[in-house]
Coordinates of C-alpha atoms in Angstrom, one line a residue:
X37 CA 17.1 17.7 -18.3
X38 CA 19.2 15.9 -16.0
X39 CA 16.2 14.9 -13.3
X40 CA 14.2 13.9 -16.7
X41 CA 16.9 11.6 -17.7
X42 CA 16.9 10.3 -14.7
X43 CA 13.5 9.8 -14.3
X44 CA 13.6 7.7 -17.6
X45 CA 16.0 5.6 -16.6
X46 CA 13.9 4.5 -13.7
X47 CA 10.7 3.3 -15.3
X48 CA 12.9 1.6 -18.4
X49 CA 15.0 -0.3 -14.9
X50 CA 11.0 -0.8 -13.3
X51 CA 9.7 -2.0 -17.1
X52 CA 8.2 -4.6 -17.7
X53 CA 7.6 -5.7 -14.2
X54 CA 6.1 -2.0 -13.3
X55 CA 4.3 -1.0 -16.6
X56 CA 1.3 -1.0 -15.6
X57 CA 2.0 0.7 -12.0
X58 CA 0.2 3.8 -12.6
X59 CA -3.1 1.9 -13.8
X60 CA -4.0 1.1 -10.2
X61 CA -5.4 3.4 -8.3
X62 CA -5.2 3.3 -4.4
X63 CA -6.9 5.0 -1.5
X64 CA -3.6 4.8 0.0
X65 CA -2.5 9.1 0.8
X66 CA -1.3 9.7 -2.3
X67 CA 0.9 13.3 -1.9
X68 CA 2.8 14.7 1.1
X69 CA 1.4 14.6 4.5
X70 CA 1.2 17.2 7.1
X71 CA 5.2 18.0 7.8
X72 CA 6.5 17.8 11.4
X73 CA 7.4 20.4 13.7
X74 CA 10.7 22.1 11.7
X75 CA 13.8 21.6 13.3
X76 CA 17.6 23.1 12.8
X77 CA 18.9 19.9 10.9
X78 CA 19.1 18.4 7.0
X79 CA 16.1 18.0 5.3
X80 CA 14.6 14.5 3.5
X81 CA 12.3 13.9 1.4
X82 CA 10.6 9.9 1.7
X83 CA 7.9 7.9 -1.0
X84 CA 6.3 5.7 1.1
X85 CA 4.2 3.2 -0.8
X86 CA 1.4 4.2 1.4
X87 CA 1.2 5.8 4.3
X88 CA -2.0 4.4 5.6
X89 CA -1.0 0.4 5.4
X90 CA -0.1 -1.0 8.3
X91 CA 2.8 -2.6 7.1
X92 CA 4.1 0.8 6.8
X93 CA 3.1 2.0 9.8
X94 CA 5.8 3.2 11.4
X95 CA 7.1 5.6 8.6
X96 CA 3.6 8.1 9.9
X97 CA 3.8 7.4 13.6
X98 CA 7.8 8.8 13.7
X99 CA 6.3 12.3 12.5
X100 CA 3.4 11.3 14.8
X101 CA 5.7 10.4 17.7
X102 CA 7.9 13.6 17.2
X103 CA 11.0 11.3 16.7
X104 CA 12.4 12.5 13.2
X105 CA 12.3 16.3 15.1
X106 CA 14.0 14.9 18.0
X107 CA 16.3 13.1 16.0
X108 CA 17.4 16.9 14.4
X109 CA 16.3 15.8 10.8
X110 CA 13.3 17.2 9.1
X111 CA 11.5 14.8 7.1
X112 CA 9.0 15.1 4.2
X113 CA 6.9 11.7 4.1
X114 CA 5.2 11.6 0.4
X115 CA 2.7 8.4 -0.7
X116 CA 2.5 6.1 -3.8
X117 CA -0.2 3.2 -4.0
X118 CA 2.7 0.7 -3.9
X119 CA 6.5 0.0 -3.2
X120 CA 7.4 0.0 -6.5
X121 CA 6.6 3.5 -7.1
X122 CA 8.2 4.7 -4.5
X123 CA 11.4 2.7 -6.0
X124 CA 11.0 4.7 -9.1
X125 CA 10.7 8.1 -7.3
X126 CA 13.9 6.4 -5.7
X127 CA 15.7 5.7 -8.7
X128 CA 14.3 9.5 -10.3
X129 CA 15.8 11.6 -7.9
X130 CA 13.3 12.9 -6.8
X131 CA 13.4 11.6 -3.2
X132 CA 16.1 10.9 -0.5
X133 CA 14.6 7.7 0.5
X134 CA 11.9 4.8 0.4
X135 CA 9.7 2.7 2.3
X136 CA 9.0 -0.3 0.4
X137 CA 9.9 -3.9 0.5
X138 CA 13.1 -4.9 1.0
X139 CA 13.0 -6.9 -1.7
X140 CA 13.4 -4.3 -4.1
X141 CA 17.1 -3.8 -3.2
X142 CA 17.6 -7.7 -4.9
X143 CA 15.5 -7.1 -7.9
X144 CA 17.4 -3.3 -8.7
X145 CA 20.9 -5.2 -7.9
X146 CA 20.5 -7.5 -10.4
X147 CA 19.5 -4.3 -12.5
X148 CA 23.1 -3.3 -12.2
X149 CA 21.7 -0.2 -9.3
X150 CA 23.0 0.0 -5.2
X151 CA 20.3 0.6 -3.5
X152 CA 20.3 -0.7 0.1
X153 CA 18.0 -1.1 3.4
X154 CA 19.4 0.8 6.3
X155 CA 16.4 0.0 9.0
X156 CA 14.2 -2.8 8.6
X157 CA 10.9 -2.7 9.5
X158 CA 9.8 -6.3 9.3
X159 CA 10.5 -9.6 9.5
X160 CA 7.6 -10.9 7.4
X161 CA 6.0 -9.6 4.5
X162 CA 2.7 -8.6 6.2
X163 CA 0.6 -9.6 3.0
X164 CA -2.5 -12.0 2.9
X165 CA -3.8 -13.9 0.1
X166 CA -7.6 -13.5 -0.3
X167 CA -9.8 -15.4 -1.6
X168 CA -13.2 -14.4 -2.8
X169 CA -16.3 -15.7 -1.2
X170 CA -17.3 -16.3 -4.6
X171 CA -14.6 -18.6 -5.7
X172 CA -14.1 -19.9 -1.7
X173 CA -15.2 -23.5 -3.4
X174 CA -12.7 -23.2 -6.5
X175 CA -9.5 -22.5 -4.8
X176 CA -8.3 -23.8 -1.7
X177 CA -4.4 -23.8 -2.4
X178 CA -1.9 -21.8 -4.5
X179 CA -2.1 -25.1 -7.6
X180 CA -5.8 -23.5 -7.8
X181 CA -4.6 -20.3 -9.0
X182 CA -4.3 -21.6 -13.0
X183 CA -6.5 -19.5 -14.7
X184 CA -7.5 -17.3 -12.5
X185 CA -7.5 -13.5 -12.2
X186 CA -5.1 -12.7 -9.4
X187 CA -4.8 -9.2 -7.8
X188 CA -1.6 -7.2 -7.0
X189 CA -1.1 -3.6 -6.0
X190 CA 0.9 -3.7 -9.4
X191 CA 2.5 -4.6 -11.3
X192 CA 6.3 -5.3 -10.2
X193 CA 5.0 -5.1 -7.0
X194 CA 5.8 -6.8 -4.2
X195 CA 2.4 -8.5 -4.1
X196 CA 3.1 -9.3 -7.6
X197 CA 6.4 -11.1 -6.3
X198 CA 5.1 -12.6 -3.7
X199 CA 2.4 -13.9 -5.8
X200 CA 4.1 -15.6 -8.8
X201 CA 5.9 -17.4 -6.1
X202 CA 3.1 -19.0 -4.5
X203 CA 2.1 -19.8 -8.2
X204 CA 5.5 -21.2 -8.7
X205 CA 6.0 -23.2 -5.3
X206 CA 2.3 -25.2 -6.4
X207 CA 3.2 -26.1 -9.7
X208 CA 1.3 -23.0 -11.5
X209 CA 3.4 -20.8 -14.3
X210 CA 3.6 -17.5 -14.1
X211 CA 1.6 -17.5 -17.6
X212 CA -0.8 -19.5 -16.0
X213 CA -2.5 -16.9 -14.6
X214 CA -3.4 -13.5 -14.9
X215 CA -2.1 -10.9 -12.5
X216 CA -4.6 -7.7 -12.5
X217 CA -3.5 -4.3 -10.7
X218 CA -5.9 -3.2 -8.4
X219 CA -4.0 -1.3 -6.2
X220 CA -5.4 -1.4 -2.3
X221 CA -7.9 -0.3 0.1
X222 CA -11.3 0.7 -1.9
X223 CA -10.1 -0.4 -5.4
X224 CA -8.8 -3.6 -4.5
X225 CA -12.2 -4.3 -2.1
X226 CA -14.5 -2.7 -5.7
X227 CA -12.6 -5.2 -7.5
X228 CA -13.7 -8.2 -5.4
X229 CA -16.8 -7.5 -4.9
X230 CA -17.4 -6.8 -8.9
X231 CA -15.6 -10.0 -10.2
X232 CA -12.6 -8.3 -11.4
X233 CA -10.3 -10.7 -9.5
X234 CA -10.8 -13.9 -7.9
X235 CA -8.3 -13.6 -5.2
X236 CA -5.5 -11.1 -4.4
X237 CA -3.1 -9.8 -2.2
X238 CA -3.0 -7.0 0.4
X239 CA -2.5 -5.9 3.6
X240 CA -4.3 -4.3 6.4
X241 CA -6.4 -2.2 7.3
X242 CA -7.8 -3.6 3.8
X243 CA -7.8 -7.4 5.1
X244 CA -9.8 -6.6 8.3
X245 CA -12.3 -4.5 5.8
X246 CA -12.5 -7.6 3.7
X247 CA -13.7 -10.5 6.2
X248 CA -15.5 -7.9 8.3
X249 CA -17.6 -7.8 5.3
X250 CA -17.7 -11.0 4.9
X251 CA -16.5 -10.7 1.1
X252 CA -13.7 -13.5 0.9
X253 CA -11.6 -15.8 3.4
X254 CA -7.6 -16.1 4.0
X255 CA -5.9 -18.5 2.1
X256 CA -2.2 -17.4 3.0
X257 CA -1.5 -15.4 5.8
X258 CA 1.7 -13.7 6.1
X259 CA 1.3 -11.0 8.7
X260 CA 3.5 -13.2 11.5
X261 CA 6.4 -14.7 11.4
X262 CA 5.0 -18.3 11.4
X263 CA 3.1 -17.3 8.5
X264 CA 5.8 -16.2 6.2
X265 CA 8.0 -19.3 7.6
X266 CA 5.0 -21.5 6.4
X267 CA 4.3 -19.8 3.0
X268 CA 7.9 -18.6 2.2
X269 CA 10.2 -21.3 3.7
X270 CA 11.4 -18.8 6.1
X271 CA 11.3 -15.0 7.4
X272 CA 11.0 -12.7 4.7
X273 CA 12.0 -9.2 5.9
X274 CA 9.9 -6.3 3.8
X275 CA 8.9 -2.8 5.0
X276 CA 12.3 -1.0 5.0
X277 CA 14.1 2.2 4.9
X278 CA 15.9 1.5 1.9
X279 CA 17.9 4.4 0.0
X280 CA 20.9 4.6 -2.8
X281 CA 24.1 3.7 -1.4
X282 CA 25.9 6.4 -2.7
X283 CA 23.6 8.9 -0.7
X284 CA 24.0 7.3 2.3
X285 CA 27.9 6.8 2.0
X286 CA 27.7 10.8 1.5
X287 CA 25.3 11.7 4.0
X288 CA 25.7 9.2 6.9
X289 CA 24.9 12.2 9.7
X290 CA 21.7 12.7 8.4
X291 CA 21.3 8.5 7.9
X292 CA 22.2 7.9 11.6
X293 CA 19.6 10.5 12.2
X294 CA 16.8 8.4 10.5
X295 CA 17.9 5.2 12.0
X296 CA 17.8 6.7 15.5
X297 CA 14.4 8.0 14.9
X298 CA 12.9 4.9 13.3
X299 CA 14.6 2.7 16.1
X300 CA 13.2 4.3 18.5
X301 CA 9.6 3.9 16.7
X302 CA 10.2 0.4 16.6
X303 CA 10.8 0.3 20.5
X304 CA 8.0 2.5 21.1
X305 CA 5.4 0.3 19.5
X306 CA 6.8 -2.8 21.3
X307 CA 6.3 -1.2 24.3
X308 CA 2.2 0.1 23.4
X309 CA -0.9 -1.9 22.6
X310 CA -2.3 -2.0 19.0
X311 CA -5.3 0.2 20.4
X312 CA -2.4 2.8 21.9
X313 CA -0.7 2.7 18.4
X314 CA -4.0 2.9 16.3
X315 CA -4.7 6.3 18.6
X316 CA -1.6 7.8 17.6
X317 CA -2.2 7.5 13.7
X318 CA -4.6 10.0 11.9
X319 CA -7.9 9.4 12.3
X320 CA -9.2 8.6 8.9
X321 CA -6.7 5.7 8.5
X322 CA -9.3 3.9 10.5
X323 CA -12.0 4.1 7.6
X324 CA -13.1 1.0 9.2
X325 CA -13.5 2.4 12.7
X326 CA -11.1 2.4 15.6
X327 CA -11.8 -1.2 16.9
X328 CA -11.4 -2.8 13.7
X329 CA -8.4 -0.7 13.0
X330 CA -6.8 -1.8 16.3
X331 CA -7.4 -4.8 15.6
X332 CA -5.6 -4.8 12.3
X333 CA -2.6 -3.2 13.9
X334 CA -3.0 -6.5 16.5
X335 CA -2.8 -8.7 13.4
X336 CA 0.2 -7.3 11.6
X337 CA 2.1 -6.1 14.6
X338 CA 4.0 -9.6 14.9
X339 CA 5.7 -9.1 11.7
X340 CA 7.5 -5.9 12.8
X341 CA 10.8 -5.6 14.5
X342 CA 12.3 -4.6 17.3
X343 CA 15.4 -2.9 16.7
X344 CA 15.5 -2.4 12.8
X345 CA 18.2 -5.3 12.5
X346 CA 17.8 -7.5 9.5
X347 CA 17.0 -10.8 10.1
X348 CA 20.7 -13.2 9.7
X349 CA 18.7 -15.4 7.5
X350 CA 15.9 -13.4 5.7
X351 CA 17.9 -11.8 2.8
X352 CA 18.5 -15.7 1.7
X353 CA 15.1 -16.4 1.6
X354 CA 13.9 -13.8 -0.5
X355 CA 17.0 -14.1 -3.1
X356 CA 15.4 -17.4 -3.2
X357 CA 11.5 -16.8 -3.6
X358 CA 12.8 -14.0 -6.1
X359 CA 15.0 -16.4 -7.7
X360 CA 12.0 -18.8 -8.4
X361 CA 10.5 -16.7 -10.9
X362 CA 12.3 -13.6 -11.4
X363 CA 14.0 -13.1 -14.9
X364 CA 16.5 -11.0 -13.9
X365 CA 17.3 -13.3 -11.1
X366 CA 16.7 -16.6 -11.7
X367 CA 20.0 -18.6 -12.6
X368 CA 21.7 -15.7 -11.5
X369 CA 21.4 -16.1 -7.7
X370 CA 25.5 -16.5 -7.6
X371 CA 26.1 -13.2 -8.7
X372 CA 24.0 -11.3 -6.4
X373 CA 26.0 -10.1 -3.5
X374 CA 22.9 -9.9 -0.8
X375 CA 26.0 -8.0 1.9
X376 CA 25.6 -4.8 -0.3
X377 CA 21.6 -4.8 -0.1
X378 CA 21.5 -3.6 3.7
X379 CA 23.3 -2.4 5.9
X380 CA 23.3 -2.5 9.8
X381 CA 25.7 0.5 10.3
X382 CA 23.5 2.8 11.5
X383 CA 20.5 0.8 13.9
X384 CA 23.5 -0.7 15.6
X385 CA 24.6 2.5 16.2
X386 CA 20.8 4.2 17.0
X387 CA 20.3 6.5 19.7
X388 CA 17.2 6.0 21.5
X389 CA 17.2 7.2 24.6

């Protein structure tokens, strides 16, 4: 009854930003993947908010690597279609940790929750704002996205964020328009193609699919951190590690663990081409084939760091595109203490060797 309650309390936190999460469906791995070699060590369970994006790559390639084994944790990764499920799988219970946006630590704060990023991923958010070939003519900036049908993984997504803010910034409410979840990879491509949306949000390998096929053009592109300086106003750190601060208060052996293995992830692949990464990912993430999935590593590799530091001024800049829109947040920007929404504790501390 307990876990139930629980689990209630997390959608009513998620509602109404994440009511209509379940409605869009993903060909993100949805489940658990194949575990890694068992070790003597704690075990923890991780939503990712899927496995095969890119922007998330580096949750898969430490069980691919061999890292969380080496690190002496054993690690269950699990998939949702987007971040904000795995937030509510967070906020259930029902897993020790979550790879989603960072920015979900600012939006559950200002929910009265602690939740907290312990490695960070990324410097940039890694999304691009497409634009259908159909309405290529129709809108050429984010003040041409009145009246139009806008796709987001889902809703209270971090596409969705990301995506009232651009609205915002050009002069467009966030009634405006109308925000459709489509989810990512085959969905979000289906809706394009059929007229569902007119534009939308996503990440690779799903981008590269998109203009390989010649089915719409970038209008924002936030997969460097140039792109999210230009868009954003400057770096917006996303993929994370994030986890409830009382957990990792309690359990800060079996944190340093994951921040040793994830650092060293984020070492490896700045040490390896996006053709030596893409080889060390399964297979049938590259539904485009292994060039084009290469190349979409190539694309989004800029936006990843280096030693899972947050960035000194990032967390300002997305309590401030948050802030722009947000209910929950805007007006209240004095009151949210961004100090207690990561930590560097444990990456400064990371054994890598």
């Amino acid at each position: 009854m307990r876990r139930t309650a629980a689990a209630a309390l997390a959608a009513v936190l998620l509602l109404p930003l994440a009511a209509c999460a379940n409605d869009a469906a993903s060909t993100s791995h949805n489940g658990a993947a194949p575990a890694g070699p068992s070790v003597e060590g704690p075990k923890v369970k991780i939503m990712v908010g899927g496995l095969d994006k890119v922007i998330y790559l580096p949750a898969m390639l430490t069980q691919r690597l061999g890292y969380f084994a080496e690190a002496g944790v054993n690690v269950e990764l699990m998939s949702e279609p987007a971040g904000v499920n795995a937030t509510t799988a967070l906020l259930a219970g029902d897993v020790q940790g979550a790879v989603g946006f960072y920015d979900h630590t600012i939006d559950l704060q200002a929910k009265g929750k602690s939740v907290e990023s312990v490695v960070q991923f990324s410097q940039a958010p890694g999304e691009v704002e497409v634009v259908s070939a159909k309405q290529a003519d129709a809108i050429k900036t984010g003040a041409d996205f009145k009246g139009k049908k806008l796709g987001v993984t889902s809703i209270g997504s971090s596409t969705d964020f990301l995506t009232k803010y651009l609205a915002v910034k050009n002069g467009v409410a966030v009634s405006e328009f109308s925000p459709i979840a489509v989810g990512a990879g085959q969905t979000f491509i289906a809706a394009m193609q059929q007229g569902s949306i007119d534009a939308g949000m996503t990440t690779d390998p799903t981008v590269a699919n998109i203009l390989s096929k010649k089915l719409g053009t970038v209008l924002y592109d936030m997969r460097t951190p140039e792109g999210s300086k230009a868009a954003l106003g400057g770096l917006y750190p996303s993929s994370s590690l994030y986890m409830n601060t009382d957990w990792v208060e309690k359990n800060k052996e079996t944190t340093q663990k994951l921040a040793n293995a994830f650092v060293k992830t984020l070492k490896w692949m700045a040490g390896h081409t996006p053709a030596e990464i893409a080889a060390k990912m399964p297979a049938d993430y590259a539904q485009g084939g292994a060039e084009q999935y290469a190349e979409a590593i190539k694309a989004t590799l800029p936006m990843f760091t280096t030693d899972g530091v947050m960035p000194a001024e990032g967390p300002k800049t997305v309590l401030a595109v948050l802030g722009a829109f947000h209910p929950d947040v805007k007006g209240k920007e004095a009151s949210i203490d961004l100090t207690k929404t990561y930590t560097t504790e444990f990456v400064s501390k990371a054994v890598t060797g």
